[in-house]
PDB file of N, CA, C and O in Angstrom, chain B, residues numbered from 101:
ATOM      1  N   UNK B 101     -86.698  43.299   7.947  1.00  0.00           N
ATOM      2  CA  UNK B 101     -87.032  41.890   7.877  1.00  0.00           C
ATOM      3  C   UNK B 101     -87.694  41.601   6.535  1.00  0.00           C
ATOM      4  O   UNK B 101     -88.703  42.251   6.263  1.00  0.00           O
ATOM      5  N   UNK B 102     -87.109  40.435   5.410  1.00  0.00           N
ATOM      6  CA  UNK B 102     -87.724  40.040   4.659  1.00  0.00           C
ATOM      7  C   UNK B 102     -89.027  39.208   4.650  1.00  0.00           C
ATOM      8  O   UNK B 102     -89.136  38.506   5.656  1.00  0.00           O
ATOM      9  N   UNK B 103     -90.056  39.110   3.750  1.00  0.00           N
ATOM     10  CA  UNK B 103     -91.277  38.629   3.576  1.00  0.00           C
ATOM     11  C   UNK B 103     -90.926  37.108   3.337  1.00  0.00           C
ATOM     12  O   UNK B 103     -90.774  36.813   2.151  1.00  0.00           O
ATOM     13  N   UNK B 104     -90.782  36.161   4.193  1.00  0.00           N
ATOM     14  CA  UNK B 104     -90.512  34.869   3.845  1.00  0.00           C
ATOM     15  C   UNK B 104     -92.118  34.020   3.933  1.00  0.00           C
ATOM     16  O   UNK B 104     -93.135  34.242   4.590  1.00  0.00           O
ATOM     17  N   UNK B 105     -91.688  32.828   2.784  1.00  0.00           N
ATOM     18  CA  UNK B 105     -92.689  32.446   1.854  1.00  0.00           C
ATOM     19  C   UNK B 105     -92.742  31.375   2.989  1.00  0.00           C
ATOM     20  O   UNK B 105     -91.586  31.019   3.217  1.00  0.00           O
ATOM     21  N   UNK B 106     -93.658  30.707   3.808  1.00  0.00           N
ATOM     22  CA  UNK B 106     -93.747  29.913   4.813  1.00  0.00           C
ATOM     23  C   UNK B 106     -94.031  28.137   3.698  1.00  0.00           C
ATOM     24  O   UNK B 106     -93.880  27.062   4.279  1.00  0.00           O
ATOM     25  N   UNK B 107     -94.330  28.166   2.536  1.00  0.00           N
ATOM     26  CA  UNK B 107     -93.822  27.207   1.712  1.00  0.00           C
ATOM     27  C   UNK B 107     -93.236  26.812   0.905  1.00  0.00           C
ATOM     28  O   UNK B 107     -93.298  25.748   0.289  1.00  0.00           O
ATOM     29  N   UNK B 108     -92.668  27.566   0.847  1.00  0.00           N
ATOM     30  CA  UNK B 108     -91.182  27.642  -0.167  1.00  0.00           C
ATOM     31  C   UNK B 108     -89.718  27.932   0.955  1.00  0.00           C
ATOM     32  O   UNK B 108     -89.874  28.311   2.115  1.00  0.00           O
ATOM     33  N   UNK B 109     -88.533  27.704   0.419  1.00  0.00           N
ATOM     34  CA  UNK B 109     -87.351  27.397   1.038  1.00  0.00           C
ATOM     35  C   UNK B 109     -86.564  28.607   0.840  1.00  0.00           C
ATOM     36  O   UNK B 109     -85.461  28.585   0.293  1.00  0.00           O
ATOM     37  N   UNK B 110     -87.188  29.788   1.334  1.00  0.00           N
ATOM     38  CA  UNK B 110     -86.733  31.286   0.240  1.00  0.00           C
ATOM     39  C   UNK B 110     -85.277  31.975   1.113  1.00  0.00           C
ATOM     40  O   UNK B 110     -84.610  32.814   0.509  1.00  0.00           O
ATOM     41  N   UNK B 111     -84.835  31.523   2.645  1.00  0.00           N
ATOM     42  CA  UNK B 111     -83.747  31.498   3.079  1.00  0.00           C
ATOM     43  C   UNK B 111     -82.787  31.221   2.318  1.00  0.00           C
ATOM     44  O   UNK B 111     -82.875  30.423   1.385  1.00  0.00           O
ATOM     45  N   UNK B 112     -81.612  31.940   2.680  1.00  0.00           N
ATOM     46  CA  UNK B 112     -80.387  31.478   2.189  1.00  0.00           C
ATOM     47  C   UNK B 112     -79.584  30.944   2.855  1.00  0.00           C
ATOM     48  O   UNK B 112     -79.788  30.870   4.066  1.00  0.00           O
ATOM     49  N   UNK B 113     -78.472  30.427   2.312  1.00  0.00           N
ATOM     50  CA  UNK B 113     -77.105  30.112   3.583  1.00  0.00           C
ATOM     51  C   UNK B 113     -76.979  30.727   4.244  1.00  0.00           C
ATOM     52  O   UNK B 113     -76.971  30.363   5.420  1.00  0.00           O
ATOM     53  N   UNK B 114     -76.803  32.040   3.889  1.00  0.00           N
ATOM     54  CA  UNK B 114     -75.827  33.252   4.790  1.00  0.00           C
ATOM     55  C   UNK B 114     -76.689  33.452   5.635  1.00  0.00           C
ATOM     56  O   UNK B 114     -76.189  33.914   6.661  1.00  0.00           O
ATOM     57  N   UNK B 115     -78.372  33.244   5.719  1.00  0.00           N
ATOM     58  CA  UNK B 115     -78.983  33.590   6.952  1.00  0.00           C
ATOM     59  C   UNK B 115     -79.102  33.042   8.496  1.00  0.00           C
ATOM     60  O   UNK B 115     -80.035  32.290   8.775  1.00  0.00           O
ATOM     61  N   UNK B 116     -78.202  33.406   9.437  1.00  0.00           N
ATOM     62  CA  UNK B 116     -78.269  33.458  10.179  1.00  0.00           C
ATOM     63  C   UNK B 116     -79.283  32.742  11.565  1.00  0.00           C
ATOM     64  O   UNK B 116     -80.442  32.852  11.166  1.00  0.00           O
ATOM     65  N   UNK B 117     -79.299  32.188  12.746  1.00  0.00           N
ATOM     66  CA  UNK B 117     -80.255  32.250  13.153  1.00  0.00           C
ATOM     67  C   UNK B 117     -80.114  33.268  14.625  1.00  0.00           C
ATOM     68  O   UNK B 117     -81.081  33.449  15.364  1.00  0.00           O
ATOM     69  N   UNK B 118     -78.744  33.873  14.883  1.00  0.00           N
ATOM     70  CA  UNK B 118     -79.000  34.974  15.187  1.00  0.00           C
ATOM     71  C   UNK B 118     -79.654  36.217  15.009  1.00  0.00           C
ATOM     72  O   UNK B 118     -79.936  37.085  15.835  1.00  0.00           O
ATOM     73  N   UNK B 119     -79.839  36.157  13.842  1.00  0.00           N
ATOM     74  CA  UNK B 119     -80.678  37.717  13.184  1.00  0.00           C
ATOM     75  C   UNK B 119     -82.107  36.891  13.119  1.00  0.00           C
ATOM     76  O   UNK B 119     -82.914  37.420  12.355  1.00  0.00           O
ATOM     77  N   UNK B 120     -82.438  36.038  13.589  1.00  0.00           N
ATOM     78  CA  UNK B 120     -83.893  35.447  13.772  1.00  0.00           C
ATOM     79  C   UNK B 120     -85.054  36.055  14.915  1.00  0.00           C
ATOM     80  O   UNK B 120     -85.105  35.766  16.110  1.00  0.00           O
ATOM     81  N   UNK B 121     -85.857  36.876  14.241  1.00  0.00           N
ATOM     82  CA  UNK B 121     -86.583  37.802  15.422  1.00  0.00           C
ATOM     83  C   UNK B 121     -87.045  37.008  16.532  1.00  0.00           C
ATOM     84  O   UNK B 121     -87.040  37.499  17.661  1.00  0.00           O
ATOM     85  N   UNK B 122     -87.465  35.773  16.316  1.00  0.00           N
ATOM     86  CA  UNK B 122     -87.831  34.702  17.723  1.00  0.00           C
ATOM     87  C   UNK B 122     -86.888  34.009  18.248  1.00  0.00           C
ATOM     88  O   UNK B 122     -86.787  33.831  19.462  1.00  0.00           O
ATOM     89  N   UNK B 123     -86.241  33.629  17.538  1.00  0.00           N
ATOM     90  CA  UNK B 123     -85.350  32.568  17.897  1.00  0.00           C
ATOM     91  C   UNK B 123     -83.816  33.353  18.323  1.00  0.00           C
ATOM     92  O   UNK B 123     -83.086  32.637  19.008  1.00  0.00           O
ATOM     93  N   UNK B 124     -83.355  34.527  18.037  1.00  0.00           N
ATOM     94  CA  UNK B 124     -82.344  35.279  17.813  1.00  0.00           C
ATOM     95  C   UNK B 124     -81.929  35.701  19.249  1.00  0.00           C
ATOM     96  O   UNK B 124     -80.812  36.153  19.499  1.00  0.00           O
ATOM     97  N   UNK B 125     -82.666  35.567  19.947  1.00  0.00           N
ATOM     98  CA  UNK B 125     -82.587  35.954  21.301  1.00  0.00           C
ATOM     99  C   UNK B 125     -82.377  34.887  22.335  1.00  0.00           C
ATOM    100  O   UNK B 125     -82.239  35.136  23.532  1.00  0.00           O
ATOM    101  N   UNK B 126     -82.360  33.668  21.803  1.00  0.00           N
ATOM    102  CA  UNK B 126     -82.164  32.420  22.472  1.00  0.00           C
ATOM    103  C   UNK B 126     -80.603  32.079  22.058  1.00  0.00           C
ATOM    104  O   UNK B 126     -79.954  31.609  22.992  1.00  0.00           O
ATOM    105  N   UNK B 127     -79.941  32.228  20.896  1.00  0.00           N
ATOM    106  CA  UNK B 127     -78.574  32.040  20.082  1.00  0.00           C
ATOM    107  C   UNK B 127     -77.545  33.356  20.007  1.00  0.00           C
ATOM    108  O   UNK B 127     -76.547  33.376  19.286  1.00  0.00           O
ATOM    109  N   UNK B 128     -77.955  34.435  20.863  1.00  0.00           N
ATOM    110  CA  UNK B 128     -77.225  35.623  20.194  1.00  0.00           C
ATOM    111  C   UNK B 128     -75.748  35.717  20.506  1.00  0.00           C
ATOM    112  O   UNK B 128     -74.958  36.481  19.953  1.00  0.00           O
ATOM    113  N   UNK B 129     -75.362  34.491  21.846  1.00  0.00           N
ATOM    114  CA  UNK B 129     -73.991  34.434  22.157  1.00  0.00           C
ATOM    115  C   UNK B 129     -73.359  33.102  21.897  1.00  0.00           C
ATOM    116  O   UNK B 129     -74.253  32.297  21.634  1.00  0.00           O
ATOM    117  N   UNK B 130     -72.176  32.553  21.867  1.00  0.00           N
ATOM    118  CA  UNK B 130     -71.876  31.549  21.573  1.00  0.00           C
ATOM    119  C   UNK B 130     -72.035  30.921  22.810  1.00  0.00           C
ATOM    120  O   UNK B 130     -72.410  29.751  22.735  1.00  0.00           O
ATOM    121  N   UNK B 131     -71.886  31.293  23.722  1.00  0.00           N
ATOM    122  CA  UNK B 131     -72.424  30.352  25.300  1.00  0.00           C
ATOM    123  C   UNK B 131     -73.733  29.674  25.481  1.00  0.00           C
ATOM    124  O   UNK B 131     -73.925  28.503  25.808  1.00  0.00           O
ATOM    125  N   UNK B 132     -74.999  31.029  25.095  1.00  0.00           N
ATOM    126  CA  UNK B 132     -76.064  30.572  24.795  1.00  0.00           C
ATOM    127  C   UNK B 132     -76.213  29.398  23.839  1.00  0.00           C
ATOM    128  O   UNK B 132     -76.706  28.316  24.155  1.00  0.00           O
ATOM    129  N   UNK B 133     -75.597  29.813  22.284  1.00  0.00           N
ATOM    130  CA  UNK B 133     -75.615  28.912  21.350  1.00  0.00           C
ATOM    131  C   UNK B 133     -75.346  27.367  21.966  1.00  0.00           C
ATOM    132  O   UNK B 133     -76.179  26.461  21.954  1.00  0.00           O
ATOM    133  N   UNK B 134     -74.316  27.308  22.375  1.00  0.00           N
ATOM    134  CA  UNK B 134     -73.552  26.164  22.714  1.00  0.00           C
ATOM    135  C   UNK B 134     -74.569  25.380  23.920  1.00  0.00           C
ATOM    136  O   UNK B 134     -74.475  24.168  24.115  1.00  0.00           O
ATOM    137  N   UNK B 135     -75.402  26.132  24.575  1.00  0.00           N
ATOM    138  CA  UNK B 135     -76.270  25.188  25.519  1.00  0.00           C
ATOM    139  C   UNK B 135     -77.315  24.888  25.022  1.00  0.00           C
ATOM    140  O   UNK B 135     -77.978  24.041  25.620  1.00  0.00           O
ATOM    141  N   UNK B 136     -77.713  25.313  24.082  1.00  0.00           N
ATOM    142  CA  UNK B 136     -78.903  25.161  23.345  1.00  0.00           C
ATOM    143  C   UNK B 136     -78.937  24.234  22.808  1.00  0.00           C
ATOM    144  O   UNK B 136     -80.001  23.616  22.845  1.00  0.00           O
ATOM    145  N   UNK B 137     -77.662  23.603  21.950  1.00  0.00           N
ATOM    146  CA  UNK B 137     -77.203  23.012  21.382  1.00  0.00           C
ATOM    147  C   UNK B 137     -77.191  21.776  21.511  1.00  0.00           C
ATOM    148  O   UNK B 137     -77.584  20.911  20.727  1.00  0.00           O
ATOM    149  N   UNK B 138     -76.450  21.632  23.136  1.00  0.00           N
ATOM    150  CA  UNK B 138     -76.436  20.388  23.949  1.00  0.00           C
ATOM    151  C   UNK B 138     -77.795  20.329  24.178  1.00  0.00           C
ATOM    152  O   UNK B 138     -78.172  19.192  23.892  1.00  0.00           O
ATOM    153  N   UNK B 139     -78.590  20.927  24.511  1.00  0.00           N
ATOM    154  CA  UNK B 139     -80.004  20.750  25.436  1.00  0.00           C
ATOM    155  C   UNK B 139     -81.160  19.859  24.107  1.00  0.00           C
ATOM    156  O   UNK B 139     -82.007  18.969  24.186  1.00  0.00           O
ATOM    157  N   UNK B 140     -80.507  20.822  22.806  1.00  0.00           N
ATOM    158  CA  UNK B 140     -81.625  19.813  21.598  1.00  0.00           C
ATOM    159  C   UNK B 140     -80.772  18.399  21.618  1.00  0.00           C
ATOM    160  O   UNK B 140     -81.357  17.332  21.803  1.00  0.00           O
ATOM    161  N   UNK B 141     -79.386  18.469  21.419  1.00  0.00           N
ATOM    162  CA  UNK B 141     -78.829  17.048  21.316  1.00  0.00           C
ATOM    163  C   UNK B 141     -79.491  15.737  21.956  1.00  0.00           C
ATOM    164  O   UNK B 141     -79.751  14.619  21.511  1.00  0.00           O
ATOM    165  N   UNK B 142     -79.673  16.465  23.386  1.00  0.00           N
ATOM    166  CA  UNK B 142     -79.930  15.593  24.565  1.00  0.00           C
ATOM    167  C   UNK B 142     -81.765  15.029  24.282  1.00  0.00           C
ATOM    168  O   UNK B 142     -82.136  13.864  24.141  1.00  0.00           O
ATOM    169  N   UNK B 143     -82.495  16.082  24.271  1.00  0.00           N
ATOM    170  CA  UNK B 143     -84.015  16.158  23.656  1.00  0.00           C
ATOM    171  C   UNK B 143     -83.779  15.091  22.434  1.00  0.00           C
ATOM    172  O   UNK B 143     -84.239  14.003  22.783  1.00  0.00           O
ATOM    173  N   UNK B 144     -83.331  15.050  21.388  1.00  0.00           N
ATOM    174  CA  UNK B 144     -82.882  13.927  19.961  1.00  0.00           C
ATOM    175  C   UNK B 144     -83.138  12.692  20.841  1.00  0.00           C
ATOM    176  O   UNK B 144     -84.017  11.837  20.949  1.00  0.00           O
ATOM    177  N   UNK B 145     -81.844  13.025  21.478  1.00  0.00           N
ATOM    178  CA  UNK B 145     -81.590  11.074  21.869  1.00  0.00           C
ATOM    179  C   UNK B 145     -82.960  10.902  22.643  1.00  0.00           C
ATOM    180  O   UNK B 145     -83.692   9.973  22.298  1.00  0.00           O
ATOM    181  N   UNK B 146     -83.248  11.522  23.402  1.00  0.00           N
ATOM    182  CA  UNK B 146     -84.298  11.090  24.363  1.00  0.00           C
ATOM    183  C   UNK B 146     -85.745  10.651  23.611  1.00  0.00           C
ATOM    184  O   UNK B 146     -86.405   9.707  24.045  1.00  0.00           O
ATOM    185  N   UNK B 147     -86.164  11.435  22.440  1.00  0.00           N
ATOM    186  CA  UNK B 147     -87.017  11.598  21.572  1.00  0.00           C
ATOM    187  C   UNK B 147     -86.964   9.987  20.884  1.00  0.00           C
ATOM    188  O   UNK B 147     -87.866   9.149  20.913  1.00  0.00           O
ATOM    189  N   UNK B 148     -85.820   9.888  20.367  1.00  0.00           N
ATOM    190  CA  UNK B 148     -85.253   8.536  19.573  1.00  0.00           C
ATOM    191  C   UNK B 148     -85.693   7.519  20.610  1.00  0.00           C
ATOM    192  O   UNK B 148     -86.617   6.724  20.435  1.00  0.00           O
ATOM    193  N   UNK B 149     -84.731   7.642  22.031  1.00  0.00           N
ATOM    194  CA  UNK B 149     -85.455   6.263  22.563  1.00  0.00           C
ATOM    195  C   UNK B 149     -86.768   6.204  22.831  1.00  0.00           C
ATOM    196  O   UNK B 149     -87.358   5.217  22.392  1.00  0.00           O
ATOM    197  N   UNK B 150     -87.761   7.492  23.808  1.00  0.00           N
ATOM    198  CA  UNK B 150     -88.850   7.039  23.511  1.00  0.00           C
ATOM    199  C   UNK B 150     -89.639   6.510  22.710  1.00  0.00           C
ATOM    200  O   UNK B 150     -90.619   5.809  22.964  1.00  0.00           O
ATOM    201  N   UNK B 151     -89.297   6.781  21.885  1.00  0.00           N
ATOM    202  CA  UNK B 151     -89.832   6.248  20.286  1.00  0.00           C
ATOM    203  C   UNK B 151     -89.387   4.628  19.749  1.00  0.00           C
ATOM    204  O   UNK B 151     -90.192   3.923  19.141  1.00  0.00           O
ATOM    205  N   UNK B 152     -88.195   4.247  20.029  1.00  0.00           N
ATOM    206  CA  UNK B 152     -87.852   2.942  20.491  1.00  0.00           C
ATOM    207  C   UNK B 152     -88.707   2.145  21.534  1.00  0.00           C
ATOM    208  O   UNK B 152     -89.461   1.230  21.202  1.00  0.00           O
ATOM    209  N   UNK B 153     -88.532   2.558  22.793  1.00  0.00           N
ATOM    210  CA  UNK B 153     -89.475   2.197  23.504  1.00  0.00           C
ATOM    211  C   UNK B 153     -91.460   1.515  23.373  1.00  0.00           C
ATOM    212  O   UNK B 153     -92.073   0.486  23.658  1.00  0.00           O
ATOM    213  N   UNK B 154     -91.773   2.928  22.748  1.00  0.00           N
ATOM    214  CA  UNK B 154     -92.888   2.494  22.556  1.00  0.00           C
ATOM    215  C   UNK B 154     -93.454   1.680  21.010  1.00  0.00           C
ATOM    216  O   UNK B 154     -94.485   1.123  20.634  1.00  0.00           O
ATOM    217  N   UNK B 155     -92.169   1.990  20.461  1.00  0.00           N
ATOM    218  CA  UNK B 155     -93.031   0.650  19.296  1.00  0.00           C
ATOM    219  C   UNK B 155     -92.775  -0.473  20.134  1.00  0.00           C
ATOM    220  O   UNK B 155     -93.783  -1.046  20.548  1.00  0.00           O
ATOM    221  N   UNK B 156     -91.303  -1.075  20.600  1.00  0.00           N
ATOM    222  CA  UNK B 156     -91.288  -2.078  21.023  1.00  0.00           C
ATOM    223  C   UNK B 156     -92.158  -2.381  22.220  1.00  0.00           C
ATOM    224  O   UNK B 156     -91.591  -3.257  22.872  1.00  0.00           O
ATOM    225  N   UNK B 157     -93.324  -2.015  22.793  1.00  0.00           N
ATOM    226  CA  UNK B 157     -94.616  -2.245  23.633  1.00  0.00           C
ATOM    227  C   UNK B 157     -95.410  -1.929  22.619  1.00  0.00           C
ATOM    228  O   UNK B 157     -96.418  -2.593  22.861  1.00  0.00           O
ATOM    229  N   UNK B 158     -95.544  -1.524  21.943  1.00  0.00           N
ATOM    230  CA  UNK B 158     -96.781  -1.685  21.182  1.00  0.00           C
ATOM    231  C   UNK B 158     -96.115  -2.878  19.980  1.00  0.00           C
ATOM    232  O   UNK B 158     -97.132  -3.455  19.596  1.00  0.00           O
ATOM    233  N   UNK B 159     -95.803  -3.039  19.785  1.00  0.00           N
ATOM    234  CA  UNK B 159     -95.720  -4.905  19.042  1.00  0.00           C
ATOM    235  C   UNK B 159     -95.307  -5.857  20.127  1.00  0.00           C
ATOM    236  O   UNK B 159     -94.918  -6.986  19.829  1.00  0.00           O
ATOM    237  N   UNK B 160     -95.377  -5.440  21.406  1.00  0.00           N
ATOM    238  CA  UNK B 160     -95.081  -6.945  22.483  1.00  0.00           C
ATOM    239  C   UNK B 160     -96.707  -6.775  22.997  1.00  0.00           C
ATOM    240  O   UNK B 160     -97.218  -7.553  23.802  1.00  0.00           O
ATOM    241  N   UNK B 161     -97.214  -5.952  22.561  1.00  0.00           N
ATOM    242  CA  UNK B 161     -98.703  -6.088  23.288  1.00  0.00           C
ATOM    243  C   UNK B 161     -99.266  -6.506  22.265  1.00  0.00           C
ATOM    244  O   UNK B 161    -100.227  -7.174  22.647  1.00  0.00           O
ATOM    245  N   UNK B 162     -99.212  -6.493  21.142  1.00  0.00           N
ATOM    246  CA  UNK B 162    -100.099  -6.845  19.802  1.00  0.00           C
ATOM    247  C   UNK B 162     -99.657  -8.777  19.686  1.00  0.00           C
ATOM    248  O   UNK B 162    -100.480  -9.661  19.450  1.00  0.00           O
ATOM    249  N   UNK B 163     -98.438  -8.941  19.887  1.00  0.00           N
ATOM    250  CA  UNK B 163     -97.880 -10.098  19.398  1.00  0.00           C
ATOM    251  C   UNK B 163     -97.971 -11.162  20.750  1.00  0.00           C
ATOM    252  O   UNK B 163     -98.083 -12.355  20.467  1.00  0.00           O
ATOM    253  N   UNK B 164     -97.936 -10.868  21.888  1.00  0.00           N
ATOM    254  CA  UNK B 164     -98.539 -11.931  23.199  1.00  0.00           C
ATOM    255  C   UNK B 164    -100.041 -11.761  23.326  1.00  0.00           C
ATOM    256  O   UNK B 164    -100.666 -12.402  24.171  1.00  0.00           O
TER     257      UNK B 164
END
C-alpha cells in the first residue's frame, strides 16, 4: 500500500477502488459493485430532495 497524501490528489486513474483496503471489500464483485451503485444513486436523489424540501420551509417560514 502506497503513502497517500490526504491533501493532495496523489491517486491515479488506474487506481482502482477494488484494491481499496476499506472500501475494497464492499466493490470486489461486479454484483456487489452494481448494488452499491444503485443504493448511492438512490441516497443522491433522496439527499437532493431533502435538501429541496427544507430550504423551501425554511423561506416559507421566514417569508409568512
Amino acid at each position: 500500500m502506497r503513502n497517500i497524501n490526504m491533501f493532495t490528489s496523489e491517486y491515479s486513474p488506474d487506481d482502482k477502488i477494488e484494491v481499496d483496503p476499506i472500501l475494497g471489500r464492499f466493490f470486489d464483485t461486479p454484483e456487489k459493485k452494481a448494488k452499491w451503485i444503485v443504493r448511492i444513486k438512490i441516497a443522491y436523489i433522496l439527499w437532493i430532495l431533502l435538501m429541496i424540501f427544507g430550504i423551501t420551509t425554511f423561506l416559507l417560514m421566514h417569508l409568512l
